Coordinates of C-alpha atoms and ligand atoms in Angstrom, one line a residue:
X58 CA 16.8 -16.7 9.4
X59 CA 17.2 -12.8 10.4
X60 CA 17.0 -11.3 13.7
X61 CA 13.1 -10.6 14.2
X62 CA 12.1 -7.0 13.1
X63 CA 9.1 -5.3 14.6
X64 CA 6.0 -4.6 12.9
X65 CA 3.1 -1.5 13.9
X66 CA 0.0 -2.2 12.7
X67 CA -2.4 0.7 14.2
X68 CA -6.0 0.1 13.6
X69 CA -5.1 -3.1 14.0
X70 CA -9.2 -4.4 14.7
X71 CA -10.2 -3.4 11.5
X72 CA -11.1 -5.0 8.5
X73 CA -7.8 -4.9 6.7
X74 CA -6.2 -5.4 10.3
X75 CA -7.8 -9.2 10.4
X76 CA -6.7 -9.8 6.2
X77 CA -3.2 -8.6 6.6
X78 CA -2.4 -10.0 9.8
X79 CA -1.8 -13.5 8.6
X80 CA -0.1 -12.2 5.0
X81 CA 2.6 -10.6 7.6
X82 CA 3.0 -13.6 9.4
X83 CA 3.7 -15.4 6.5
X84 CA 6.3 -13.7 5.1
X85 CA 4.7 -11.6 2.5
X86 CA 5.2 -8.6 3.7
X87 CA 9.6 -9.0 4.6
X88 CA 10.3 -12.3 2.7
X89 CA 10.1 -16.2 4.1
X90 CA 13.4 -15.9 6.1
X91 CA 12.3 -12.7 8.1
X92 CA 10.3 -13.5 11.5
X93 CA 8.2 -10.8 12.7
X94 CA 7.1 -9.6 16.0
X95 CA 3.8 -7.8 15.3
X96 CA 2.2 -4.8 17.6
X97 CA -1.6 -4.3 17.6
X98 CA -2.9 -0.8 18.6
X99 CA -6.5 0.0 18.7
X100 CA -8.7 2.3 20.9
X101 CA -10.4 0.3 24.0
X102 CA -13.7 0.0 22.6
X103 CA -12.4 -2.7 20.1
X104 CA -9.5 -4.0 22.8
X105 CA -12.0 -7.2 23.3
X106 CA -11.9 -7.5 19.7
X107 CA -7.6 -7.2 19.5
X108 CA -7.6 -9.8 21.8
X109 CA -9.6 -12.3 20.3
X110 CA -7.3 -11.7 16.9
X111 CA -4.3 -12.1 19.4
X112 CA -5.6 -15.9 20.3
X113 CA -6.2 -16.4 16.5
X114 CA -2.7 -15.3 15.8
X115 CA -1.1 -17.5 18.7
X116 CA -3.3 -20.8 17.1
X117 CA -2.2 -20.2 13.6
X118 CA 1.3 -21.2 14.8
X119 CA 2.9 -19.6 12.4
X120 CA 6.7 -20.3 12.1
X121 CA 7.5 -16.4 11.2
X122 CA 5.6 -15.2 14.5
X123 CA 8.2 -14.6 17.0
X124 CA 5.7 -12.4 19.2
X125 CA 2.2 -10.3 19.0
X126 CA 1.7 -7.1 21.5
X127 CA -2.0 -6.1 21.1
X128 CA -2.6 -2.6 22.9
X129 CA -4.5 0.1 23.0
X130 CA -1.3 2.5 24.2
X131 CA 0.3 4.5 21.8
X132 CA 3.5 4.2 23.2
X133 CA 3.6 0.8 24.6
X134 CA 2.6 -0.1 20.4
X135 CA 5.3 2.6 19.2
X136 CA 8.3 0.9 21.2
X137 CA 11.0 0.5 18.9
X138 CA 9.2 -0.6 15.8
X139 CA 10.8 -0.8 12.8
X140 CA 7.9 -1.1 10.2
X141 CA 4.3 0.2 10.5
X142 CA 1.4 0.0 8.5
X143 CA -1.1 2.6 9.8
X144 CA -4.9 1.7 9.3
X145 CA -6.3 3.5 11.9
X146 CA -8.7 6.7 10.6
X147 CA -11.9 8.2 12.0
X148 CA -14.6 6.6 9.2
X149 CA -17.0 8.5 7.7
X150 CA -20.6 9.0 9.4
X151 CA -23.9 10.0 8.0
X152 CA -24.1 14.0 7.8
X153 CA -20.3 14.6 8.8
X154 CA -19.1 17.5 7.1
X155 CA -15.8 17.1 5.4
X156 CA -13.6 19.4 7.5
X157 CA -14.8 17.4 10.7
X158 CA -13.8 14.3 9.1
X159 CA -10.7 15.8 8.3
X160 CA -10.3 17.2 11.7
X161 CA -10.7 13.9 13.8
X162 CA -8.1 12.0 11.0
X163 CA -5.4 15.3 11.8
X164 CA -5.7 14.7 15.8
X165 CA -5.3 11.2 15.5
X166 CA -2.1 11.5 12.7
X167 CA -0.9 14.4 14.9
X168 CA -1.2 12.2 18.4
X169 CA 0.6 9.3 16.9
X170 CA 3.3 10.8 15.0
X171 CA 4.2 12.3 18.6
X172 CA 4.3 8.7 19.8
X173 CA 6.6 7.4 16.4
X174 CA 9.0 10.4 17.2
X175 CA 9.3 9.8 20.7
X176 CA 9.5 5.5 20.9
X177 CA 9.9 3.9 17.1
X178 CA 13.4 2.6 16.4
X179 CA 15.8 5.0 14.0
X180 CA 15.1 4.7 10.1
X181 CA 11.6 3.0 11.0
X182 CA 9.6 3.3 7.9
X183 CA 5.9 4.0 7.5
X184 CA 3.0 3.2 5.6
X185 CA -0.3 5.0 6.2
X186 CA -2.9 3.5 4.1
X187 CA -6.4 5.2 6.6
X188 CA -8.5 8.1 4.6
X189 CA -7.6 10.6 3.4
X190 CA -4.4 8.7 3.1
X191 CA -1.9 11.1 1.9
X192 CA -3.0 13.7 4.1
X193 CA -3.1 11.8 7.1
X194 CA 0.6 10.7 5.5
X195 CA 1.6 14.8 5.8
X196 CA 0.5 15.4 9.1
X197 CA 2.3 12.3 9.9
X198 CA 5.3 14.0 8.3
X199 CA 4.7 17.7 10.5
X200 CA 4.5 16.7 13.2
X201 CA 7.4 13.8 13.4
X202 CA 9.8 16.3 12.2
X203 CA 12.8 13.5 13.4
X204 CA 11.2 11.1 11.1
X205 CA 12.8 11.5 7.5
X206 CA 10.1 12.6 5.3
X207 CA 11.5 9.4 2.7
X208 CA 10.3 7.0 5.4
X209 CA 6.7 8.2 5.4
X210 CA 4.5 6.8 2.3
X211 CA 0.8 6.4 1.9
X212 CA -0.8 3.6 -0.1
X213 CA -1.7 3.6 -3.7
X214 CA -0.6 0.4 -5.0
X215 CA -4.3 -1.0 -4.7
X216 CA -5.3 1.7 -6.9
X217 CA -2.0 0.6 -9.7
X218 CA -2.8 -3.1 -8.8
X219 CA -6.4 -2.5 -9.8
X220 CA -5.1 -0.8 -12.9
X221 CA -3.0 -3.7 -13.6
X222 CA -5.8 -6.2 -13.4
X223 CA -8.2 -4.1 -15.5
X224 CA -5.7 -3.9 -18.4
X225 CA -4.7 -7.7 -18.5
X226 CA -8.5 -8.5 -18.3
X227 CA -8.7 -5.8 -21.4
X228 CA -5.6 -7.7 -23.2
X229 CA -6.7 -11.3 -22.1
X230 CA -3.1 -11.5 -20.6
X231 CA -1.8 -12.8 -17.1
X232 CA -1.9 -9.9 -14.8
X233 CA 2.2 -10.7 -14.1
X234 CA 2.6 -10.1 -17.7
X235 CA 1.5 -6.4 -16.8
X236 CA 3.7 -3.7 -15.2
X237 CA 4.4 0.2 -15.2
X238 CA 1.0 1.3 -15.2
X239 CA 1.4 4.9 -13.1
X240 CA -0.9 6.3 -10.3
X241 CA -0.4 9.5 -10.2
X242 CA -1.8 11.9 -7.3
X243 CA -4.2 11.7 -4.1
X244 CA -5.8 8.0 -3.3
X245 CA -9.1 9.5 -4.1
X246 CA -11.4 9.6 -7.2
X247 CA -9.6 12.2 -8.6
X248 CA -6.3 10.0 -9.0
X249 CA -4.9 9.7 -12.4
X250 CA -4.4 5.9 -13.5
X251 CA -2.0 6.1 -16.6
X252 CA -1.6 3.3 -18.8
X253 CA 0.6 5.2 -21.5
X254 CA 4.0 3.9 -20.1
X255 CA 2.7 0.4 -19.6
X256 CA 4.4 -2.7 -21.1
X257 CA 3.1 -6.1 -21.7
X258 CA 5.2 -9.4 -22.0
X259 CA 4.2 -11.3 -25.1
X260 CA 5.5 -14.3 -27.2
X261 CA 7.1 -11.6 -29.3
X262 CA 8.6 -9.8 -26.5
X263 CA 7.8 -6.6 -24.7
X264 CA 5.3 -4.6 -26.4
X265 CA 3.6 -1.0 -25.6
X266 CA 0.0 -1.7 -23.4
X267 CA -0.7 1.4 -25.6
X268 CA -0.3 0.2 -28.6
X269 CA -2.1 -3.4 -27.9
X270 CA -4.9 -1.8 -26.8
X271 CA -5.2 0.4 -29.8
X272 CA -8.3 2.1 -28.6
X273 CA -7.4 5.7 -27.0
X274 CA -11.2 6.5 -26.1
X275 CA -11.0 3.3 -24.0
X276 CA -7.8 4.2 -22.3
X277 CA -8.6 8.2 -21.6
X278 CA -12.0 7.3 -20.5
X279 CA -13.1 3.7 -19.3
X280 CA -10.0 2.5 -17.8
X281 CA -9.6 5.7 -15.9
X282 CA -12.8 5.4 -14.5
X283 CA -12.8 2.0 -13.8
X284 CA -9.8 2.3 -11.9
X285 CA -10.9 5.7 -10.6
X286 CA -14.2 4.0 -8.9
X287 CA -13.2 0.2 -8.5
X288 CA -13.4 1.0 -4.4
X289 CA -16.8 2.1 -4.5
X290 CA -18.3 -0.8 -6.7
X291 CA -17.2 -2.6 -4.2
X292 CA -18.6 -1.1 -1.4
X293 CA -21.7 -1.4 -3.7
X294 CA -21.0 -5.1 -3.4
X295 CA -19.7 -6.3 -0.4
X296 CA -21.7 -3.3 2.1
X297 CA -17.8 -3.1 3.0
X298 CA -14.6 -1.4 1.9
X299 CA -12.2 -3.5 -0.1
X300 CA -9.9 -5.4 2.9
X301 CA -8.4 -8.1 1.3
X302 CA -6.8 -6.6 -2.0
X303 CA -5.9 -3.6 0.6
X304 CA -4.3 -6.0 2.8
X305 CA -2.4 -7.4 -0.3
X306 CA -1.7 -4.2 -1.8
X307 CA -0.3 -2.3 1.9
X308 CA 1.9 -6.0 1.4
X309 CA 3.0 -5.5 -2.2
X310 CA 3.7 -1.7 -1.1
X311 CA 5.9 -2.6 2.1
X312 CA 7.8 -5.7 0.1
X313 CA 8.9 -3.8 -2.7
X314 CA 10.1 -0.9 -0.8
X315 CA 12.2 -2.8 1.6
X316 CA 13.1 -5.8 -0.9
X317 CA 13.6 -3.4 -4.1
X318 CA 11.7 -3.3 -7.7
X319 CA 13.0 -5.7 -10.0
X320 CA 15.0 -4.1 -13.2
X321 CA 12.9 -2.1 -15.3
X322 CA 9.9 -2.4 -13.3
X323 CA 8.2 0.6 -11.1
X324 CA 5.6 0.7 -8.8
X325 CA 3.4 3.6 -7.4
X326 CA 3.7 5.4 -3.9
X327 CA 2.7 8.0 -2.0
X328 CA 5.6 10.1 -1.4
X329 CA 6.7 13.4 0.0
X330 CA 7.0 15.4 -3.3
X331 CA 10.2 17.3 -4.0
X332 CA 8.6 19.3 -7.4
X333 CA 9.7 16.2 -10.0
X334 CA 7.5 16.6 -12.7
X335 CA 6.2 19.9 -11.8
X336 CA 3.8 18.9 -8.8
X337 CA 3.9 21.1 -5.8
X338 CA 6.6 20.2 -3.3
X339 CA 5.6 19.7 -0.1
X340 CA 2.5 17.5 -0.3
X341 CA 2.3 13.4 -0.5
X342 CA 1.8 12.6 -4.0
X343 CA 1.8 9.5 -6.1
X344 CA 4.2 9.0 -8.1
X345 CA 6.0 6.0 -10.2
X346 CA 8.6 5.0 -8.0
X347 CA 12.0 2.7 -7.8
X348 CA 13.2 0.9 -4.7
X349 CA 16.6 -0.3 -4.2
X350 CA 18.1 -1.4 -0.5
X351 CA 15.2 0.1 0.8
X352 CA 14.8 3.5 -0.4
X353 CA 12.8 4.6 -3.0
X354 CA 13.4 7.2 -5.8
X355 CA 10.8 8.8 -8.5
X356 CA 11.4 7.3 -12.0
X357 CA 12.4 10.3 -14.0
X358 CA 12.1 11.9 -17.4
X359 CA 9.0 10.1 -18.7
X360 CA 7.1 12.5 -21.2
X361 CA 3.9 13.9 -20.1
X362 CA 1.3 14.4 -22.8
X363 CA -1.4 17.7 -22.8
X364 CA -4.1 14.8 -21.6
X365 CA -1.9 13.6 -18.3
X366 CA -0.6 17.5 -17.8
X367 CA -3.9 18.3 -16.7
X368 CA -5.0 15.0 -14.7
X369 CA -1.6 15.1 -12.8
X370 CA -2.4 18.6 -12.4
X371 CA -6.1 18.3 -11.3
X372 CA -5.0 15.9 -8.3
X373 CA -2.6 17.9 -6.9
X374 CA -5.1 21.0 -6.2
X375 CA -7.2 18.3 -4.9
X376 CA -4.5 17.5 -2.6
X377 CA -3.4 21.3 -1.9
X378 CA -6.8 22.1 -0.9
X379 CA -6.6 19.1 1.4
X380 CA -3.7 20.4 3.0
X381 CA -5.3 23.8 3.5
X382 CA -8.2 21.8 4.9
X383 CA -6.0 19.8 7.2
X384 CA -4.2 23.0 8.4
X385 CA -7.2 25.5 8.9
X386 CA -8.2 22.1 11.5
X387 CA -5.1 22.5 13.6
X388 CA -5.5 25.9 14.5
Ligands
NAI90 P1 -12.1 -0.2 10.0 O1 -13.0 0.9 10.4 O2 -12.6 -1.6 9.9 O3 -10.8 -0.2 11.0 C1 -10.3 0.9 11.4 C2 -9.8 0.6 12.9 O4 -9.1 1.8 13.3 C3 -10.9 0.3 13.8 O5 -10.6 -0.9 14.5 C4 -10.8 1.5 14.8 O6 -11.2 1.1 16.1 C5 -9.4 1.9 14.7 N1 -9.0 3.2 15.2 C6 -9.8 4.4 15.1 N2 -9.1 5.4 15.7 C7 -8.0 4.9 16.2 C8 -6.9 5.4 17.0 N3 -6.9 6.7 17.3 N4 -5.9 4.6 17.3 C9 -5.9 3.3 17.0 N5 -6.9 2.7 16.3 C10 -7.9 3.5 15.9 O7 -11.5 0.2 8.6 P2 -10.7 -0.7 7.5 O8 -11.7 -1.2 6.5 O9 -9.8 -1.6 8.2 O10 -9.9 0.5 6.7 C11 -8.9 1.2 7.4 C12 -8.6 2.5 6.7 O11 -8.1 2.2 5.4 C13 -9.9 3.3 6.4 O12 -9.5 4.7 6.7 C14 -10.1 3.1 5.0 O13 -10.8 4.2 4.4 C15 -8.7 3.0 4.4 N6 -8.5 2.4 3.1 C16 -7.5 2.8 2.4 C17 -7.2 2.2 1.2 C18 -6.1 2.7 0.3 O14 -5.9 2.2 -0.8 N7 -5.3 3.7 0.7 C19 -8.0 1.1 0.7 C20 -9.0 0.6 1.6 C21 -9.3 1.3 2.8

């Protein structure tokens, strides 16, 4: 076994909080030979609530579990982390207007990206998967200007995961069979889920999802919007925000990045845009992404049809205007 690393989860009395905790603790997140001590931050009205998942944690005995810190001090929970998955957000309440919303999320991510900069341990690398994700993932970024902007993602891998599922339920294959579907863009209803690059295993061998599916009003219009809207059918169904899949996705995200993409397969991130494929640097955008001994590159050169030009397009002005947004809330 490894030395233990340590694990941030901020938020942590949430509804993905309680779903992710034991997926950490098991090794889903690092790998089966990486014990984990895990720190819980909340706020004190749900301290009661950290504690009780402390006890759960402690009688789960889990083997991996080399520790659990639940807190509601940002610093005490920053203290030389190496890993943190950030779920913590201001949620949406009746009548808020949107730059209100926005504001509460910015003095949170601006609060606690103070606390990263000052206590987390070198190279510590960061997930933020709370609304409006990769906003919340740029402020992050501002104001922890020590923190390497490659280190800070936000999550969009249950949005490609979603998009994986829906095409191997279209193709009536095994969802593993499925990979390089492409999320490209905010974590919001204007993301752009592109199946034109995705490839299916077969008997025959690997084969163009394109070309199986033969049916390009199905793939420019209800697979998009499937995708597009999966998180509020189920809201529609549950009366609660997808927490399990997030769980496994924020999972998936973390395990790839630190463990690497297997050959010939990407996955998509939020990452701190550099201008590749024409998006606007300087805002957290998701694109398809590599990862190799834990750092992750954009997978390059893949050709961009008139139909994806504009959707890729249309979600990064959704995401500039967010930035404005977030900005005109700081001063
Ligand atoms: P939740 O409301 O159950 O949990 C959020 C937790 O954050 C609460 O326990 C709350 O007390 C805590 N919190 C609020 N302010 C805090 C602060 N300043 N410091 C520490 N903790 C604080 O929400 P849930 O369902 O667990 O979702 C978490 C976030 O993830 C939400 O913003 C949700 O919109 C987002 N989400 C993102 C997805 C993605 O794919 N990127 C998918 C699903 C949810």
């Amino acid at each position: 076994l490894k030395p233990p690393v340590k694990i941030l989860v901020t938020g942590a009395a949430g509804q993905i909080g309680y779903a992710v905790m034991p997926m950490i603790a098991r090794g889903q997140m690092l790998g089966p030979d990486q014990p984990v001590i895990i720190h819980m931050l909340d706020i004190p009205s749900a301290s009661e609530a950290l504690g009780g998942l402390k006890m759960e944690l402690i009688d789960s005995a889990l083997p991996l579990l080399r520790g659990v810190i639940a807190t509601t001090d940002v610093a005490q929970a920053c203290k030389d982390v190496n890993f943190v998955i950030m779920l913590a957000g201001f949620p949406r309440k009746e009548g808020m207007e949107r730059k209100e919303l926005m504001s509460k999320n910015v003095a949170i991510y601006k609060a606690q990206a103070s606390a990263l900069e000052q206590h987390a341990a070198p190279n510590c690398k960061i997930l933020v998967v709370a609304n409006p994700a990769n906003t919340n993932a740029l402020i992050l970024k501002e104001f922890a200007p020590s923190i390497q902007p490659k280190n800070i993602t936000c999550l969009t891998r249950l949005d490609h995961n979603r998009a994986l599922g829906h095409l191997s339920e279209r193709l009536n294959v095994h969802v593993g069979d499925v990979k390089n579907v492409i999320i490209w863009g905010n974590h919001s209803s204007t993301q752009y889920p592109d199946a034109n690059h995705a490839i299916v295993k077969t008997e025959f061998g690997e084969k163009s999802a394109k070309e199986l599916v033969a049916n390009d009003t199905w793939m420019k219009g209800e697979f998009i919007s499937t995708v597009q809207q999966r998180g509020a059918a189920i809201i529609k169904a549950r009366k609660q925000s997808s927490s399990l899949s997030a769980a496994s996705a924020a999972c998936d995200h973390m395990h790839d990045w630190i463990l690497g993409t297997p050959k010939g397969t990407w996955v998509s991130m939020g990452v701190y845009s550099d201008g590749a494929y024409s998006i606007p640097a300087g805002i957290i955008y998701s694109f398809p992404v590599n990862c190799d001994k834990g750092e992750w590159s954009i997978v390059q050169g893949l050709k961009i049809d008139e139909f994806s030009r504009a959707k890729m397009e249309a979600t990064a002005n959704e995401l500039v205007e967010e930035k404005n947004l977030a900005y005109s809330c700081l001063n």
